[in-house]
Short mmCIF file of N, CA and C in Angstrom, two decimals:
data_model
loop_
_atom_site.label_atom_id
_atom_site.label_comp_id
_atom_site.label_asym_id
_atom_site.label_seq_id
_atom_site.Cartn_x
_atom_site.Cartn_y
_atom_site.Cartn_z
N UNK A 1 57.16 215.53 143.05
CA UNK A 1 58.37 216.33 143.10
C UNK A 1 58.10 217.54 143.99
N UNK A 2 59.07 217.81 144.83
CA UNK A 2 58.98 218.97 145.70
C UNK A 2 60.10 219.93 145.31
N UNK A 3 59.74 221.20 145.10
CA UNK A 3 60.69 222.21 144.65
C UNK A 3 60.98 223.18 145.79
N UNK A 4 62.28 223.44 145.99
CA UNK A 4 62.71 224.31 147.06
C UNK A 4 63.63 225.40 146.51
N UNK A 5 64.04 226.29 147.40
CA UNK A 5 64.96 227.37 147.03
C UNK A 5 66.28 226.78 146.55
N UNK A 6 67.04 227.59 145.85
CA UNK A 6 68.37 227.21 145.35
C UNK A 6 68.31 225.99 144.43
N UNK A 7 67.22 225.88 143.67
CA UNK A 7 67.04 224.82 142.67
C UNK A 7 67.12 223.42 143.27
N UNK A 8 66.79 223.27 144.53
CA UNK A 8 66.77 221.96 145.19
C UNK A 8 65.44 221.28 144.89
N UNK A 9 65.51 220.04 144.45
CA UNK A 9 64.32 219.27 144.12
C UNK A 9 64.40 217.91 144.79
N UNK A 10 63.31 217.48 145.38
CA UNK A 10 63.23 216.14 145.96
C UNK A 10 62.18 215.36 145.19
N UNK A 11 62.56 214.17 144.75
CA UNK A 11 61.64 213.31 144.02
C UNK A 11 61.20 212.19 144.96
N UNK A 12 59.91 212.11 145.18
CA UNK A 12 59.35 211.06 146.02
C UNK A 12 58.54 210.12 145.14
N UNK A 13 59.03 208.90 144.92
CA UNK A 13 58.27 207.98 144.07
C UNK A 13 56.93 207.63 144.71
N UNK A 14 55.92 207.53 143.88
CA UNK A 14 54.61 207.12 144.37
C UNK A 14 54.58 205.60 144.46
N UNK A 15 54.03 205.11 145.53
CA UNK A 15 53.90 203.67 145.70
C UNK A 15 52.48 203.27 145.27
N UNK A 16 52.35 203.08 143.98
CA UNK A 16 51.05 202.76 143.39
C UNK A 16 50.95 201.26 143.20
N UNK A 17 49.82 200.70 143.59
CA UNK A 17 49.62 199.26 143.47
C UNK A 17 49.70 198.83 142.01
N UNK A 18 50.19 197.62 141.80
CA UNK A 18 50.38 197.11 140.44
C UNK A 18 49.09 197.10 139.63
N UNK A 19 47.96 196.74 140.25
CA UNK A 19 46.71 196.69 139.49
C UNK A 19 46.31 198.08 139.02
N UNK A 20 46.62 199.09 139.81
CA UNK A 20 46.30 200.47 139.43
C UNK A 20 47.17 200.89 138.26
N UNK A 21 48.47 200.60 138.33
CA UNK A 21 49.37 200.93 137.22
C UNK A 21 48.95 200.23 135.93
N UNK A 22 48.55 198.97 136.04
CA UNK A 22 48.13 198.21 134.85
C UNK A 22 46.89 198.84 134.24
N UNK A 23 45.91 199.17 135.07
CA UNK A 23 44.69 199.77 134.54
C UNK A 23 44.95 201.16 133.97
N UNK A 24 45.79 201.93 134.64
CA UNK A 24 46.13 203.26 134.13
C UNK A 24 46.82 203.15 132.78
N UNK A 25 47.76 202.23 132.68
CA UNK A 25 48.50 202.06 131.43
C UNK A 25 47.58 201.72 130.26
N UNK A 26 46.58 200.88 130.49
CA UNK A 26 45.68 200.53 129.39
C UNK A 26 44.58 201.57 129.20
N UNK A 27 44.57 202.59 130.05
CA UNK A 27 43.57 203.67 129.93
C UNK A 27 44.16 204.94 129.33
N UNK A 28 45.43 204.91 128.96
CA UNK A 28 46.08 206.10 128.41
C UNK A 28 46.35 205.91 126.93
N UNK A 29 45.99 206.92 126.17
CA UNK A 29 46.38 207.00 124.76
C UNK A 29 47.31 208.21 124.66
N UNK A 30 48.54 207.95 124.26
CA UNK A 30 49.54 209.00 124.09
C UNK A 30 49.65 209.28 122.59
N UNK A 31 49.45 210.54 122.23
CA UNK A 31 49.34 210.91 120.82
C UNK A 31 50.30 212.04 120.48
N UNK A 32 51.13 211.82 119.46
CA UNK A 32 51.99 212.89 118.97
C UNK A 32 51.23 213.64 117.90
N UNK A 33 51.06 214.93 118.09
CA UNK A 33 50.24 215.74 117.18
C UNK A 33 50.87 215.92 115.81
N UNK A 34 52.17 215.67 115.72
CA UNK A 34 52.87 215.91 114.46
C UNK A 34 53.31 217.36 114.32
N UNK A 35 53.04 218.15 115.35
CA UNK A 35 53.37 219.57 115.32
C UNK A 35 54.43 219.86 116.36
N UNK A 36 55.57 220.35 115.90
CA UNK A 36 56.58 220.84 116.84
C UNK A 36 56.21 222.27 117.18
N UNK A 37 56.58 222.68 118.37
CA UNK A 37 56.23 224.04 118.76
C UNK A 37 57.38 224.66 119.52
N UNK A 38 57.35 225.96 119.60
CA UNK A 38 58.37 226.70 120.35
C UNK A 38 57.85 226.86 121.78
N UNK A 39 58.16 225.88 122.63
CA UNK A 39 57.64 225.91 124.00
C UNK A 39 58.14 227.13 124.76
N UNK A 40 59.31 227.63 124.42
CA UNK A 40 59.86 228.79 125.13
C UNK A 40 58.94 230.00 125.00
N UNK A 41 58.33 230.19 123.84
CA UNK A 41 57.45 231.35 123.68
C UNK A 41 56.17 231.19 124.51
N UNK A 42 55.69 229.97 124.65
CA UNK A 42 54.51 229.73 125.47
C UNK A 42 54.84 229.98 126.93
N UNK A 43 55.99 229.47 127.37
CA UNK A 43 56.42 229.67 128.75
C UNK A 43 56.66 231.16 129.01
N UNK A 44 57.23 231.87 128.05
CA UNK A 44 57.43 233.32 128.19
C UNK A 44 56.10 234.03 128.39
N UNK A 45 55.08 233.61 127.64
CA UNK A 45 53.75 234.21 127.79
C UNK A 45 53.19 233.94 129.18
N UNK A 46 53.37 232.72 129.68
CA UNK A 46 52.89 232.38 131.01
C UNK A 46 53.61 233.21 132.08
N UNK A 47 54.93 233.33 131.95
CA UNK A 47 55.71 234.12 132.91
C UNK A 47 55.27 235.58 132.88
N UNK A 48 55.06 236.10 131.68
CA UNK A 48 54.62 237.50 131.54
C UNK A 48 53.27 237.71 132.26
N UNK A 49 52.36 236.77 132.10
CA UNK A 49 51.05 236.89 132.77
C UNK A 49 51.21 236.90 134.29
N UNK A 50 52.08 236.04 134.80
CA UNK A 50 52.30 235.99 136.24
C UNK A 50 52.92 237.29 136.73
N UNK A 51 53.95 237.77 136.03
CA UNK A 51 54.61 239.01 136.44
C UNK A 51 53.68 240.21 136.39
N UNK A 52 52.74 240.19 135.44
CA UNK A 52 51.78 241.30 135.31
C UNK A 52 50.64 241.17 136.31
N UNK A 53 50.62 240.07 137.05
CA UNK A 53 49.57 239.88 138.04
C UNK A 53 48.23 239.53 137.43
N UNK A 54 48.23 238.93 136.25
CA UNK A 54 47.00 238.51 135.57
C UNK A 54 46.25 237.52 136.47
N UNK A 55 45.13 237.96 137.03
CA UNK A 55 44.40 237.17 138.02
C UNK A 55 43.95 235.83 137.44
N UNK A 56 43.40 235.81 136.24
CA UNK A 56 42.91 234.57 135.64
C UNK A 56 44.05 233.57 135.47
N UNK A 57 45.20 234.05 135.03
CA UNK A 57 46.36 233.18 134.83
C UNK A 57 46.87 232.64 136.17
N UNK A 58 46.95 233.49 137.18
CA UNK A 58 47.40 233.05 138.51
C UNK A 58 46.44 232.03 139.11
N UNK A 59 45.14 232.28 138.97
CA UNK A 59 44.15 231.32 139.48
C UNK A 59 44.26 230.00 138.73
N UNK A 60 44.54 230.06 137.43
CA UNK A 60 44.70 228.85 136.63
C UNK A 60 45.91 228.05 137.11
N UNK A 61 46.99 228.75 137.43
CA UNK A 61 48.19 228.07 137.94
C UNK A 61 47.90 227.37 139.27
N UNK A 62 47.15 228.04 140.13
CA UNK A 62 46.78 227.43 141.41
C UNK A 62 45.87 226.23 141.19
N UNK A 63 44.98 226.31 140.19
CA UNK A 63 44.11 225.19 139.87
C UNK A 63 44.93 224.00 139.36
N UNK A 64 45.95 224.27 138.54
CA UNK A 64 46.83 223.20 138.05
C UNK A 64 47.50 222.47 139.22
N UNK A 65 47.97 223.23 140.19
CA UNK A 65 48.62 222.62 141.36
C UNK A 65 47.61 221.78 142.15
N UNK A 66 46.44 222.33 142.36
CA UNK A 66 45.40 221.62 143.10
C UNK A 66 45.00 220.33 142.37
N UNK A 67 44.83 220.42 141.06
CA UNK A 67 44.46 219.23 140.28
C UNK A 67 45.56 218.18 140.30
N UNK A 68 46.82 218.61 140.25
CA UNK A 68 47.92 217.64 140.29
C UNK A 68 47.90 216.85 141.60
N UNK A 69 47.67 217.54 142.69
CA UNK A 69 47.59 216.86 143.98
C UNK A 69 46.39 215.92 144.04
N UNK A 70 45.26 216.37 143.52
CA UNK A 70 44.05 215.55 143.51
C UNK A 70 44.23 214.32 142.61
N UNK A 71 44.91 214.49 141.47
CA UNK A 71 45.16 213.36 140.58
C UNK A 71 46.09 212.34 141.26
N UNK A 72 47.09 212.83 142.00
CA UNK A 72 47.98 211.93 142.74
C UNK A 72 47.18 211.10 143.74
N UNK A 73 46.34 211.77 144.52
CA UNK A 73 45.53 211.07 145.52
C UNK A 73 44.59 210.07 144.87
N UNK A 74 44.00 210.45 143.74
CA UNK A 74 43.09 209.55 143.03
C UNK A 74 43.84 208.31 142.54
N UNK A 75 45.05 208.50 142.02
CA UNK A 75 45.84 207.35 141.57
C UNK A 75 46.19 206.42 142.72
N UNK A 76 46.59 206.98 143.83
CA UNK A 76 46.95 206.14 144.97
C UNK A 76 45.77 205.29 145.43
N UNK A 77 44.56 205.79 145.25
CA UNK A 77 43.35 205.06 145.65
C UNK A 77 42.77 204.20 144.53
N UNK A 78 43.24 204.40 143.31
CA UNK A 78 42.64 203.69 142.18
C UNK A 78 41.30 204.27 141.79
N UNK A 79 41.09 205.54 142.08
CA UNK A 79 39.83 206.24 141.78
C UNK A 79 39.97 206.92 140.42
N UNK A 80 39.72 206.16 139.36
CA UNK A 80 39.94 206.65 138.01
C UNK A 80 38.92 207.71 137.58
N UNK A 81 37.72 207.65 138.13
CA UNK A 81 36.72 208.68 137.81
C UNK A 81 37.20 210.04 138.31
N UNK A 82 37.73 210.08 139.52
CA UNK A 82 38.25 211.33 140.06
C UNK A 82 39.51 211.77 139.29
N UNK A 83 40.35 210.83 138.96
CA UNK A 83 41.55 211.14 138.17
C UNK A 83 41.16 211.83 136.86
N UNK A 84 40.21 211.25 136.15
CA UNK A 84 39.76 211.81 134.86
C UNK A 84 39.11 213.18 135.04
N UNK A 85 38.31 213.32 136.08
CA UNK A 85 37.64 214.61 136.33
C UNK A 85 38.66 215.72 136.55
N UNK A 86 39.69 215.43 137.34
CA UNK A 86 40.71 216.44 137.62
C UNK A 86 41.62 216.67 136.42
N UNK A 87 41.83 215.65 135.62
CA UNK A 87 42.60 215.82 134.40
C UNK A 87 41.88 216.79 133.46
N UNK A 88 40.58 216.63 133.34
CA UNK A 88 39.78 217.54 132.50
C UNK A 88 39.80 218.96 133.03
N UNK A 89 39.66 219.12 134.35
CA UNK A 89 39.72 220.45 134.95
C UNK A 89 41.09 221.07 134.74
N UNK A 90 42.13 220.25 134.85
CA UNK A 90 43.49 220.73 134.68
C UNK A 90 43.72 221.23 133.25
N UNK A 91 43.16 220.54 132.27
CA UNK A 91 43.31 220.99 130.88
C UNK A 91 42.63 222.35 130.68
N UNK A 92 41.45 222.51 131.24
CA UNK A 92 40.76 223.80 131.12
C UNK A 92 41.56 224.90 131.79
N UNK A 93 42.16 224.61 132.93
CA UNK A 93 42.98 225.61 133.63
C UNK A 93 44.25 225.93 132.84
N UNK A 94 44.86 224.89 132.30
CA UNK A 94 46.11 225.10 131.55
C UNK A 94 45.90 226.05 130.38
N UNK A 95 44.76 225.94 129.72
CA UNK A 95 44.47 226.82 128.57
C UNK A 95 44.34 228.28 129.00
N UNK A 96 44.07 228.52 130.27
CA UNK A 96 43.93 229.89 130.77
C UNK A 96 45.28 230.52 131.13
N UNK A 97 46.34 229.71 131.16
CA UNK A 97 47.65 230.25 131.53
C UNK A 97 48.30 231.04 130.40
N UNK A 98 47.97 230.68 129.15
CA UNK A 98 48.51 231.38 127.98
C UNK A 98 47.64 231.03 126.77
N UNK A 99 47.39 232.01 125.94
CA UNK A 99 46.53 231.82 124.78
C UNK A 99 47.08 230.76 123.83
N UNK A 100 48.41 230.64 123.75
CA UNK A 100 49.03 229.74 122.79
C UNK A 100 49.15 228.29 123.27
N UNK A 101 48.64 227.96 124.45
CA UNK A 101 48.66 226.57 124.94
C UNK A 101 47.86 225.68 124.00
N UNK A 102 46.75 226.21 123.49
CA UNK A 102 45.92 225.45 122.56
C UNK A 102 45.77 226.24 121.27
N UNK A 103 45.25 225.57 120.27
CA UNK A 103 44.98 226.21 118.99
C UNK A 103 43.89 225.42 118.29
N UNK A 104 43.48 225.82 117.11
CA UNK A 104 42.36 225.15 116.44
C UNK A 104 42.67 223.68 116.14
N UNK A 105 43.93 223.37 115.80
CA UNK A 105 44.30 221.98 115.51
C UNK A 105 44.18 221.12 116.77
N UNK A 106 44.70 221.62 117.87
CA UNK A 106 44.60 220.88 119.14
C UNK A 106 43.15 220.74 119.55
N UNK A 107 42.37 221.80 119.40
CA UNK A 107 40.94 221.72 119.73
C UNK A 107 40.23 220.67 118.88
N UNK A 108 40.58 220.58 117.59
CA UNK A 108 40.00 219.55 116.71
C UNK A 108 40.40 218.16 117.17
N UNK A 109 41.67 217.98 117.53
CA UNK A 109 42.14 216.67 118.01
C UNK A 109 41.41 216.29 119.29
N UNK A 110 41.25 217.25 120.18
CA UNK A 110 40.57 216.99 121.44
C UNK A 110 39.13 216.57 121.19
N UNK A 111 38.43 217.31 120.33
CA UNK A 111 37.04 216.97 120.00
C UNK A 111 36.95 215.58 119.38
N UNK A 112 37.88 215.27 118.48
CA UNK A 112 37.90 213.96 117.83
C UNK A 112 38.05 212.84 118.86
N UNK A 113 38.99 213.00 119.77
CA UNK A 113 39.22 211.98 120.80
C UNK A 113 38.00 211.83 121.71
N UNK A 114 37.42 212.95 122.11
CA UNK A 114 36.26 212.89 123.00
C UNK A 114 35.06 212.25 122.30
N UNK A 115 34.87 212.57 121.04
CA UNK A 115 33.77 211.98 120.28
C UNK A 115 33.96 210.47 120.14
N UNK A 116 35.21 210.04 120.01
CA UNK A 116 35.52 208.61 119.85
C UNK A 116 35.45 207.85 121.18
N UNK A 117 35.35 208.57 122.29
CA UNK A 117 35.19 207.89 123.57
C UNK A 117 36.17 208.25 124.66
N UNK A 118 37.07 209.19 124.43
CA UNK A 118 37.98 209.61 125.51
C UNK A 118 37.17 210.26 126.62
N UNK A 119 37.65 210.12 127.83
CA UNK A 119 36.97 210.70 129.00
C UNK A 119 37.57 212.06 129.34
N UNK A 120 38.89 212.18 129.19
CA UNK A 120 39.59 213.43 129.48
C UNK A 120 40.90 213.44 128.70
N UNK A 121 41.51 214.60 128.62
CA UNK A 121 42.79 214.70 127.93
C UNK A 121 43.43 216.05 128.18
N UNK A 122 44.69 216.15 127.82
CA UNK A 122 45.40 217.42 127.90
C UNK A 122 46.68 217.33 127.10
N UNK A 123 47.22 218.47 126.77
CA UNK A 123 48.50 218.55 126.07
C UNK A 123 49.59 218.49 127.13
N UNK A 124 50.65 217.75 126.83
CA UNK A 124 51.76 217.68 127.78
C UNK A 124 52.71 218.84 127.56
N UNK A 125 53.60 219.05 128.52
CA UNK A 125 54.56 220.13 128.40
C UNK A 125 53.90 221.49 128.33
N UNK A 126 54.50 222.38 127.59
CA UNK A 126 54.01 223.76 127.50
C UNK A 126 52.69 223.84 126.73
N UNK A 127 52.50 222.95 125.78
CA UNK A 127 51.31 223.00 124.93
C UNK A 127 51.66 223.52 123.56
N UNK A 128 50.64 223.80 122.79
CA UNK A 128 50.84 224.33 121.45
C UNK A 128 51.11 223.28 120.39
N UNK A 129 51.32 222.05 120.79
CA UNK A 129 51.64 220.94 119.89
C UNK A 129 52.30 219.85 120.69
N UNK A 130 53.15 219.08 120.05
CA UNK A 130 53.84 218.02 120.77
C UNK A 130 52.92 216.85 121.08
N UNK A 131 52.94 216.39 122.32
CA UNK A 131 52.17 215.22 122.72
C UNK A 131 50.90 215.61 123.47
N UNK A 132 49.87 214.79 123.25
CA UNK A 132 48.63 214.89 124.01
C UNK A 132 48.43 213.55 124.70
N UNK A 133 47.85 213.59 125.88
CA UNK A 133 47.54 212.37 126.61
C UNK A 133 46.04 212.34 126.85
N UNK A 134 45.43 211.21 126.53
CA UNK A 134 44.00 211.04 126.75
C UNK A 134 43.76 209.89 127.71
N UNK A 135 42.80 210.09 128.59
CA UNK A 135 42.37 209.04 129.50
C UNK A 135 41.11 208.45 128.89
N UNK A 136 41.10 207.12 128.71
CA UNK A 136 39.99 206.46 128.02
C UNK A 136 39.53 205.23 128.81
N UNK A 137 38.29 204.85 128.57
CA UNK A 137 37.83 203.55 129.01
C UNK A 137 38.63 202.53 128.19
N UNK A 138 39.28 201.56 128.83
CA UNK A 138 40.09 200.61 128.07
C UNK A 138 39.35 199.96 126.90
N UNK A 139 38.05 199.80 127.02
CA UNK A 139 37.26 199.20 125.95
C UNK A 139 37.15 200.12 124.73
N UNK A 140 37.39 201.41 124.93
CA UNK A 140 37.29 202.37 123.82
C UNK A 140 38.66 202.83 123.32
N UNK A 141 39.71 202.26 123.87
CA UNK A 141 41.07 202.65 123.53
C UNK A 141 41.35 202.57 122.03
N UNK A 142 40.99 201.47 121.41
CA UNK A 142 41.26 201.27 119.99
C UNK A 142 40.51 202.30 119.15
N UNK A 143 39.25 202.56 119.48
CA UNK A 143 38.46 203.54 118.72
C UNK A 143 39.07 204.94 118.82
N UNK A 144 39.51 205.32 120.01
CA UNK A 144 40.13 206.64 120.19
C UNK A 144 41.44 206.71 119.41
N UNK A 145 42.25 205.68 119.50
CA UNK A 145 43.53 205.66 118.79
C UNK A 145 43.32 205.74 117.28
N UNK A 146 42.37 205.00 116.76
CA UNK A 146 42.10 205.03 115.31
C UNK A 146 41.61 206.40 114.87
N UNK A 147 40.72 207.00 115.64
CA UNK A 147 40.20 208.33 115.28
C UNK A 147 41.32 209.36 115.27
N UNK A 148 42.21 209.30 116.24
CA UNK A 148 43.32 210.25 116.29
C UNK A 148 44.30 210.03 115.15
N UNK A 149 44.60 208.79 114.84
CA UNK A 149 45.55 208.52 113.75
C UNK A 149 45.01 209.03 112.42
N UNK A 150 43.69 209.04 112.25
CA UNK A 150 43.09 209.58 111.03
C UNK A 150 43.29 211.09 110.92
N UNK A 151 43.67 211.72 112.02
CA UNK A 151 43.91 213.17 112.04
C UNK A 151 45.34 213.52 111.64
N UNK A 152 46.17 212.51 111.38
CA UNK A 152 47.49 212.77 110.83
C UNK A 152 48.66 212.65 111.77
N UNK A 153 48.43 212.50 113.05
CA UNK A 153 49.54 212.33 113.98
C UNK A 153 49.82 210.85 114.19
N UNK A 154 50.35 210.51 115.34
CA UNK A 154 50.69 209.11 115.61
C UNK A 154 50.49 208.77 117.08
N UNK A 155 49.81 207.66 117.32
CA UNK A 155 49.67 207.15 118.68
C UNK A 155 50.98 206.45 119.03
N UNK A 156 51.48 206.71 120.22
CA UNK A 156 52.74 206.14 120.68
C UNK A 156 52.50 205.25 121.90
N UNK A 157 53.34 204.26 122.05
CA UNK A 157 53.26 203.37 123.21
C UNK A 157 53.64 204.12 124.48
N UNK A 158 53.02 203.76 125.55
CA UNK A 158 53.30 204.38 126.85
C UNK A 158 53.29 203.26 127.89
N UNK A 159 54.42 203.06 128.56
CA UNK A 159 54.52 202.01 129.58
C UNK A 159 55.18 202.59 130.82
N UNK A 160 54.73 202.16 131.98
CA UNK A 160 55.30 202.63 133.23
C UNK A 160 56.40 201.68 133.70
N UNK A 161 57.40 202.26 134.34
CA UNK A 161 58.46 201.46 134.95
C UNK A 161 58.57 201.87 136.41
N UNK A 162 59.17 201.03 137.19
CA UNK A 162 59.34 201.34 138.61
C UNK A 162 60.67 202.02 138.89
N UNK A 163 61.49 202.22 137.86
CA UNK A 163 62.81 202.77 138.10
C UNK A 163 63.14 203.94 137.18
N UNK A 164 62.16 204.77 136.90
CA UNK A 164 62.43 206.00 136.17
C UNK A 164 62.25 205.89 134.68
N UNK A 165 62.55 206.98 134.00
CA UNK A 165 62.37 207.07 132.56
C UNK A 165 63.32 206.13 131.84
N UNK A 166 62.78 205.45 130.86
CA UNK A 166 63.58 204.59 130.00
C UNK A 166 63.23 204.91 128.57
N UNK A 167 64.19 204.88 127.73
CA UNK A 167 63.94 205.12 126.31
C UNK A 167 64.79 204.20 125.46
N UNK A 168 64.23 203.76 124.39
CA UNK A 168 64.99 202.95 123.42
C UNK A 168 64.25 203.02 122.11
N UNK A 169 64.93 202.66 121.05
CA UNK A 169 64.29 202.61 119.76
C UNK A 169 64.97 201.58 118.88
N UNK A 170 64.25 201.13 117.91
CA UNK A 170 64.79 200.18 116.94
C UNK A 170 65.39 200.97 115.80
N UNK A 171 66.57 200.60 115.36
CA UNK A 171 67.20 201.27 114.22
C UNK A 171 66.95 200.49 112.95
#
């Protein structure tokens, strides 16, 4: 996504090879922490840090941008080691943008996943709760999912489509 003045956004779909998408899909564990959070307060804290010129927070934001570009390039090449490395760096940077991005519960979940075999992970959205995404060796996927479910949240299915976000549920 490219962001411009006057709220103009251009979405450029990535042309990722099918084998890469398949391997990525089986390497992701999407976990709902069971904790809802007030993302607005986290975003307010991040904005306040930027407006105050907080150097660590600004550098963290630049690192997030750099990691996002590196992760895109890694995906296009099917370089999952680089993807995971930048995902891990991105999580460390994200935690520097605002104190409330992580907390002891999220830290415990992260440690649990890593101990069970996850390679990298991060909280999606603003942080503070909600969903976490872990990158795993496909052979360790079940172990990571089981360890996380024992922590009280829920592993959710994650599938990629070629035509945008889709959602459905069984009633």
